[in-house]
JSON list of C-alpha atoms in Angstrom, two decimals:
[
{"chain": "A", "resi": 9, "resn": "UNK", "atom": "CA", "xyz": [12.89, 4.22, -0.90]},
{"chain": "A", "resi": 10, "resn": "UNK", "atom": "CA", "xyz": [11.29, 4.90, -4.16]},
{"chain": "A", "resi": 11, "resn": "UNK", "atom": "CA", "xyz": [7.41, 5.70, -4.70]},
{"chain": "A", "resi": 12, "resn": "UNK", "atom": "CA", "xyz": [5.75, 6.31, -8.04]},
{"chain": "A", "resi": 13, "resn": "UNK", "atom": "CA", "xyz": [2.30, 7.36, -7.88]},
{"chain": "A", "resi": 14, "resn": "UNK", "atom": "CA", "xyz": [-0.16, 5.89, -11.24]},
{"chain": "A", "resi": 15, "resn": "UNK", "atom": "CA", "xyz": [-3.39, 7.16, -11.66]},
{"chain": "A", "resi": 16, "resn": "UNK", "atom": "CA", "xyz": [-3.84, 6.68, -15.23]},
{"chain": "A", "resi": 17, "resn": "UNK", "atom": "CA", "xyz": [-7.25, 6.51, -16.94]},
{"chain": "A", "resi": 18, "resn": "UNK", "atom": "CA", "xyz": [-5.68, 2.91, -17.81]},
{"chain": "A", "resi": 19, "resn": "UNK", "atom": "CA", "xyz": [-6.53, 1.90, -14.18]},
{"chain": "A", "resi": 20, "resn": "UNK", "atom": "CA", "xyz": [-9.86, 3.83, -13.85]},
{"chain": "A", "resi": 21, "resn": "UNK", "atom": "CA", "xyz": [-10.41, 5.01, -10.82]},
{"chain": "A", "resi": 22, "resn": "UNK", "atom": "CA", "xyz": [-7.66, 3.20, -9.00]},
{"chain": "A", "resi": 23, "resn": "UNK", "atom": "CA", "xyz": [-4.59, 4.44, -7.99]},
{"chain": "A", "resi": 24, "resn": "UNK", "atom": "CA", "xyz": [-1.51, 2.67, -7.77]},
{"chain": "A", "resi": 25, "resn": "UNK", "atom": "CA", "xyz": [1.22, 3.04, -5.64]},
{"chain": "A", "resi": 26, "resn": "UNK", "atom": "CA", "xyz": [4.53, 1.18, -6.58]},
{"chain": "A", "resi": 27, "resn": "UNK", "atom": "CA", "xyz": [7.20, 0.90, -3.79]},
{"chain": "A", "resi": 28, "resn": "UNK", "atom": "CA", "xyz": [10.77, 0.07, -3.92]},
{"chain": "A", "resi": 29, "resn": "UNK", "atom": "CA", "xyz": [13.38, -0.81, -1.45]},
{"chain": "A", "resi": 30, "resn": "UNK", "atom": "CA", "xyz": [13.05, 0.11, 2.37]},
{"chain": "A", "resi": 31, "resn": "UNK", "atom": "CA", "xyz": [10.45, 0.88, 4.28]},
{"chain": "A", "resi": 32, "resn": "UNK", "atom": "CA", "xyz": [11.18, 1.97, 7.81]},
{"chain": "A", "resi": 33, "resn": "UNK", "atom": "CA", "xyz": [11.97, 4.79, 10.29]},
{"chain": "A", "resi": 34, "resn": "UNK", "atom": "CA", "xyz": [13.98, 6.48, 7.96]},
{"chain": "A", "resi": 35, "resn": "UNK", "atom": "CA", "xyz": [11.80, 5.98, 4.69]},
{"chain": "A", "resi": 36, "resn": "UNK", "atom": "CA", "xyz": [8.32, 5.83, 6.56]},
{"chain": "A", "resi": 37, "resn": "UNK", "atom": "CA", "xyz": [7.53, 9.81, 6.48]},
{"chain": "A", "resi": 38, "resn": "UNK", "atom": "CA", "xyz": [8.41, 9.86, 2.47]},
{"chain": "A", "resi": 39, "resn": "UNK", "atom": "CA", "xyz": [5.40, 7.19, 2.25]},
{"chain": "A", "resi": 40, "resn": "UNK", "atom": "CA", "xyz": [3.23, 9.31, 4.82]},
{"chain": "A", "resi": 41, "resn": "UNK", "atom": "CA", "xyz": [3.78, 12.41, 2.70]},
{"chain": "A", "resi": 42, "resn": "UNK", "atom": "CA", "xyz": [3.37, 11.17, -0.62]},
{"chain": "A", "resi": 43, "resn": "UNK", "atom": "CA", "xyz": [0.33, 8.80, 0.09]},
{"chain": "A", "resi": 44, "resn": "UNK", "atom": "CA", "xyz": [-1.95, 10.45, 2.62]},
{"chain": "A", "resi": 45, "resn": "UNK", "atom": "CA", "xyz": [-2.90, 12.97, 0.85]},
{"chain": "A", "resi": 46, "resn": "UNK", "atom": "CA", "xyz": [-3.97, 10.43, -1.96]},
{"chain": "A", "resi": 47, "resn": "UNK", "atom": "CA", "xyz": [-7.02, 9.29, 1.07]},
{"chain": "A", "resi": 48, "resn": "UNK", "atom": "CA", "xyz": [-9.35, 12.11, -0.03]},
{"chain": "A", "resi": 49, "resn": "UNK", "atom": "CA", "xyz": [-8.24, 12.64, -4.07]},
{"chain": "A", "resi": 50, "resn": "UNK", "atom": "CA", "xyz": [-12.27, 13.06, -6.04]},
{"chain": "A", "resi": 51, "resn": "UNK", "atom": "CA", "xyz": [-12.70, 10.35, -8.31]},
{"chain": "A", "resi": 52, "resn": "UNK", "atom": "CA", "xyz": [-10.33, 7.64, -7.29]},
{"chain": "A", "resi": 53, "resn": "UNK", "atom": "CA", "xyz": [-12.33, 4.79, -5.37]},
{"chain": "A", "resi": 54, "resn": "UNK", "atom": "CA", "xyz": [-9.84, 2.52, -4.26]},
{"chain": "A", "resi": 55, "resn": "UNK", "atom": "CA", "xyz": [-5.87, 2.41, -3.97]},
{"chain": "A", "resi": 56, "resn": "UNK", "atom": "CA", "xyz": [-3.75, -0.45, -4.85]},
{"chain": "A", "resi": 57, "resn": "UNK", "atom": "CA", "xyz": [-0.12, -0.19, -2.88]},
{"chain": "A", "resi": 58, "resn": "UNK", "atom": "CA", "xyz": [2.52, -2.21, -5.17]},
{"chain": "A", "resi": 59, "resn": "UNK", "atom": "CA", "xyz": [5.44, -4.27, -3.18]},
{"chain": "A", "resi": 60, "resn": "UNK", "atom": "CA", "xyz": [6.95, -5.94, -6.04]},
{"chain": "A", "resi": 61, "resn": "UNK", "atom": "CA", "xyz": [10.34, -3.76, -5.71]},
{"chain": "A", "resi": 62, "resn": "UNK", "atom": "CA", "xyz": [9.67, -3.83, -1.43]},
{"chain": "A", "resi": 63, "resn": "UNK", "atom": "CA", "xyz": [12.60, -5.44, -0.26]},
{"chain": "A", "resi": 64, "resn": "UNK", "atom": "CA", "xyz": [11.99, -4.87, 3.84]},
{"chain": "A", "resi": 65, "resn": "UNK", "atom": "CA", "xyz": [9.33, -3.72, 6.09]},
{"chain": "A", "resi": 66, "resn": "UNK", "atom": "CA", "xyz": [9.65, -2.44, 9.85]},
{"chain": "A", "resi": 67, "resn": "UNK", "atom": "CA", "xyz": [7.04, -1.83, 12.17]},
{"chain": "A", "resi": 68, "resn": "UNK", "atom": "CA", "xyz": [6.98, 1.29, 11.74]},
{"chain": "A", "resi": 69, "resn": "UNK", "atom": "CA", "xyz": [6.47, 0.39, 7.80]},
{"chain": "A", "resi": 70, "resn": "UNK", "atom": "CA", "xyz": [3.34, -1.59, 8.57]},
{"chain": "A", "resi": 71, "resn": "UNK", "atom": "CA", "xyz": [1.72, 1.23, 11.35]},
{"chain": "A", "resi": 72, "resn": "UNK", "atom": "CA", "xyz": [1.97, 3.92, 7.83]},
{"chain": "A", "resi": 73, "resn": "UNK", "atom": "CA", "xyz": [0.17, 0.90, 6.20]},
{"chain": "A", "resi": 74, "resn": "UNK", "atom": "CA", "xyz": [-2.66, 1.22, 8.90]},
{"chain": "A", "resi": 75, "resn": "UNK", "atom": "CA", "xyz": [-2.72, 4.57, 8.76]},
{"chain": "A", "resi": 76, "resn": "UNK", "atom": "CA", "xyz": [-3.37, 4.97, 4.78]},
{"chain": "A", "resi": 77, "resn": "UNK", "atom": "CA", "xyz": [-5.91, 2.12, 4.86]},
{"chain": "A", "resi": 78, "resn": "UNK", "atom": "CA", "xyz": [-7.47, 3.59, 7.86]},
{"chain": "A", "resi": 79, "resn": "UNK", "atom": "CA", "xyz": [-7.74, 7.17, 6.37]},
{"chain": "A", "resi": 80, "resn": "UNK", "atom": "CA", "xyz": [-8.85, 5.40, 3.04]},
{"chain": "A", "resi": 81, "resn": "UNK", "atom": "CA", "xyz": [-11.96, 3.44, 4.72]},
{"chain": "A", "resi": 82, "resn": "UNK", "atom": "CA", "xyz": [-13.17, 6.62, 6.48]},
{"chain": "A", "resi": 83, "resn": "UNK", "atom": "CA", "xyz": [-13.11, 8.12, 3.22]},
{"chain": "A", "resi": 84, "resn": "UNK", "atom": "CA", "xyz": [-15.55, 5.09, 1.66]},
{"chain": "A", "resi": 85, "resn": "UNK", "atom": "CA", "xyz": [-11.98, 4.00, -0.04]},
{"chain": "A", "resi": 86, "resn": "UNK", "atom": "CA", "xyz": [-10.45, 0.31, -0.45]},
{"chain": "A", "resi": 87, "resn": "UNK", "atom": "CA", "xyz": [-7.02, -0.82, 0.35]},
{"chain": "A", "resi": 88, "resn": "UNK", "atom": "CA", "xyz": [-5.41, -3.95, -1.46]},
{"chain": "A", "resi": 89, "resn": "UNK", "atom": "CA", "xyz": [-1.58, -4.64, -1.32]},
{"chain": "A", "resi": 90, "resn": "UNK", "atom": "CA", "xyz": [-0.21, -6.97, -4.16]},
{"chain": "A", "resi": 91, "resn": "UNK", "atom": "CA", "xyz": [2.78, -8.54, -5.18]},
{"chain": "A", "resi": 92, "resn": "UNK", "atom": "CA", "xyz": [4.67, -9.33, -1.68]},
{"chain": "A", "resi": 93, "resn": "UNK", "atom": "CA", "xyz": [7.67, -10.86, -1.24]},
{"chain": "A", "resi": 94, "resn": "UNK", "atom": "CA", "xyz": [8.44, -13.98, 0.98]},
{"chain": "A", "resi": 95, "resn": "UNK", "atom": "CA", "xyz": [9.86, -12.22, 3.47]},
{"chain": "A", "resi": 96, "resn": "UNK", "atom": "CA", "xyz": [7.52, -9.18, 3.23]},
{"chain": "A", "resi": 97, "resn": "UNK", "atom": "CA", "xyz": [4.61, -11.20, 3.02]},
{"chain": "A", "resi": 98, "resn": "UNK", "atom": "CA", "xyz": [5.88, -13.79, 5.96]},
{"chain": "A", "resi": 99, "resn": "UNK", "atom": "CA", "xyz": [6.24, -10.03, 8.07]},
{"chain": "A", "resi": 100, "resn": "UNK", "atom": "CA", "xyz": [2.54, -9.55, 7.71]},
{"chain": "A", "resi": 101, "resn": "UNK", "atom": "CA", "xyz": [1.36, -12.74, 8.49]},
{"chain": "A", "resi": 102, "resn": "UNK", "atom": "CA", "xyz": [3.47, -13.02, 11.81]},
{"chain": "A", "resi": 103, "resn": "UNK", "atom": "CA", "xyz": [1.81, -8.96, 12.47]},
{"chain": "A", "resi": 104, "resn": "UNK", "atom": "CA", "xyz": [-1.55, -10.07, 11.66]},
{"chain": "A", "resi": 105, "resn": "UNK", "atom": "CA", "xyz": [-1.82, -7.92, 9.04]},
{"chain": "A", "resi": 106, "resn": "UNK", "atom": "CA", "xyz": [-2.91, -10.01, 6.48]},
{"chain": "A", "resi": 107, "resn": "UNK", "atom": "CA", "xyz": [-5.76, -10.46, 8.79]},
{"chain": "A", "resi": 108, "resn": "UNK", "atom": "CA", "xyz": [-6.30, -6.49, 8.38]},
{"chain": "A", "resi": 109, "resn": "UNK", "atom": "CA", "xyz": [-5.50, -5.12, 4.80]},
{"chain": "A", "resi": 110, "resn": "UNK", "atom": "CA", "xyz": [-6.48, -7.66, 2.14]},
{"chain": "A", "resi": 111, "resn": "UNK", "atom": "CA", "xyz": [-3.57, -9.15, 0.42]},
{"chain": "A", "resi": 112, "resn": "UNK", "atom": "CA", "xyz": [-3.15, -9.81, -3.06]},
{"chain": "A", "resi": 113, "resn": "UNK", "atom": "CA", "xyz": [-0.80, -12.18, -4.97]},
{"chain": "A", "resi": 114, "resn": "UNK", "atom": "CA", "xyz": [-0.74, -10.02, -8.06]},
{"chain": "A", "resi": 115, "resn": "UNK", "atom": "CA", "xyz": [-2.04, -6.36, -9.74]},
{"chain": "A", "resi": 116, "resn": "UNK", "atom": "CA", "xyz": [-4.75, -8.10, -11.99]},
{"chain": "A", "resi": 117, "resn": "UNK", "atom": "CA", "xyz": [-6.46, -9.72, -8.37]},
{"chain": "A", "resi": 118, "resn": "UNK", "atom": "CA", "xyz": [-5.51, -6.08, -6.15]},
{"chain": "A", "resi": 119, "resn": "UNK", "atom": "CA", "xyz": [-7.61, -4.25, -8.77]},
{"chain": "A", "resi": 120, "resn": "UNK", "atom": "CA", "xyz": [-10.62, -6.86, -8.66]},
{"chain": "A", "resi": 121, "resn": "UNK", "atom": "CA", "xyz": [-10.24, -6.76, -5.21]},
{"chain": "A", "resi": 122, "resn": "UNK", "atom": "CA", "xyz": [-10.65, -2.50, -4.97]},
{"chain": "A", "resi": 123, "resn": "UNK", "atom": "CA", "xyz": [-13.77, -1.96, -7.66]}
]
């Protein structure tokens, strides 16, 4: 799994999280590591988490999910996910999820969604 972290100025006060391939038991703690600590960054107001390049998603994918967006709403900080596959996206409907972490069809409506 592959994570790339943008906090630009271009996106304001928004990060953006862009994930690639696999995310499971083996590639969950990467995510944990590199996003967490993103839950109490000054100055960034809401996170955006980018599955264009997701190709799978376990459970134990979606619980790191739950984790980050419930970290990010103690901290006063909104969650949107964007750009889900079929098969991604028909994993969080069948979990619920969608129900949970608002889903986005694409970045434009994720960053309207954080602000």
């Amino acid at each position: 799994m592959e994570i790339v972290i943008n906090t630009s100025p271009d996106n304001g006060s928004i990060s953006v999280i862009e994930v690639e391939g696999r995310m499971d038991a083996l590639s969950v703690g990467e995510f944990e590591e590199k996003v967490i600590p993103l839950c109490s960054v000054e100055g960034i107001s809401g996170y955006i988490i980018d599955f264009a390049k997701l190709v799978y998603i376990s459970s134990a994918g979606l619980r790191a999910i739950l984790k980050v967006a419930k970290l990010c709403k103690e901290q006063g900080r909104k969650v949107a996910i964007c750009n889900l596959s079929p098969d991604v996206h028909e994993v969080f409907k069948i979990s619920g999820f969608d129900l949970i972490i608002t889903v986005c069809d694409n970045l434009d409506s994720a960053k309207s969604a954080v602000i």
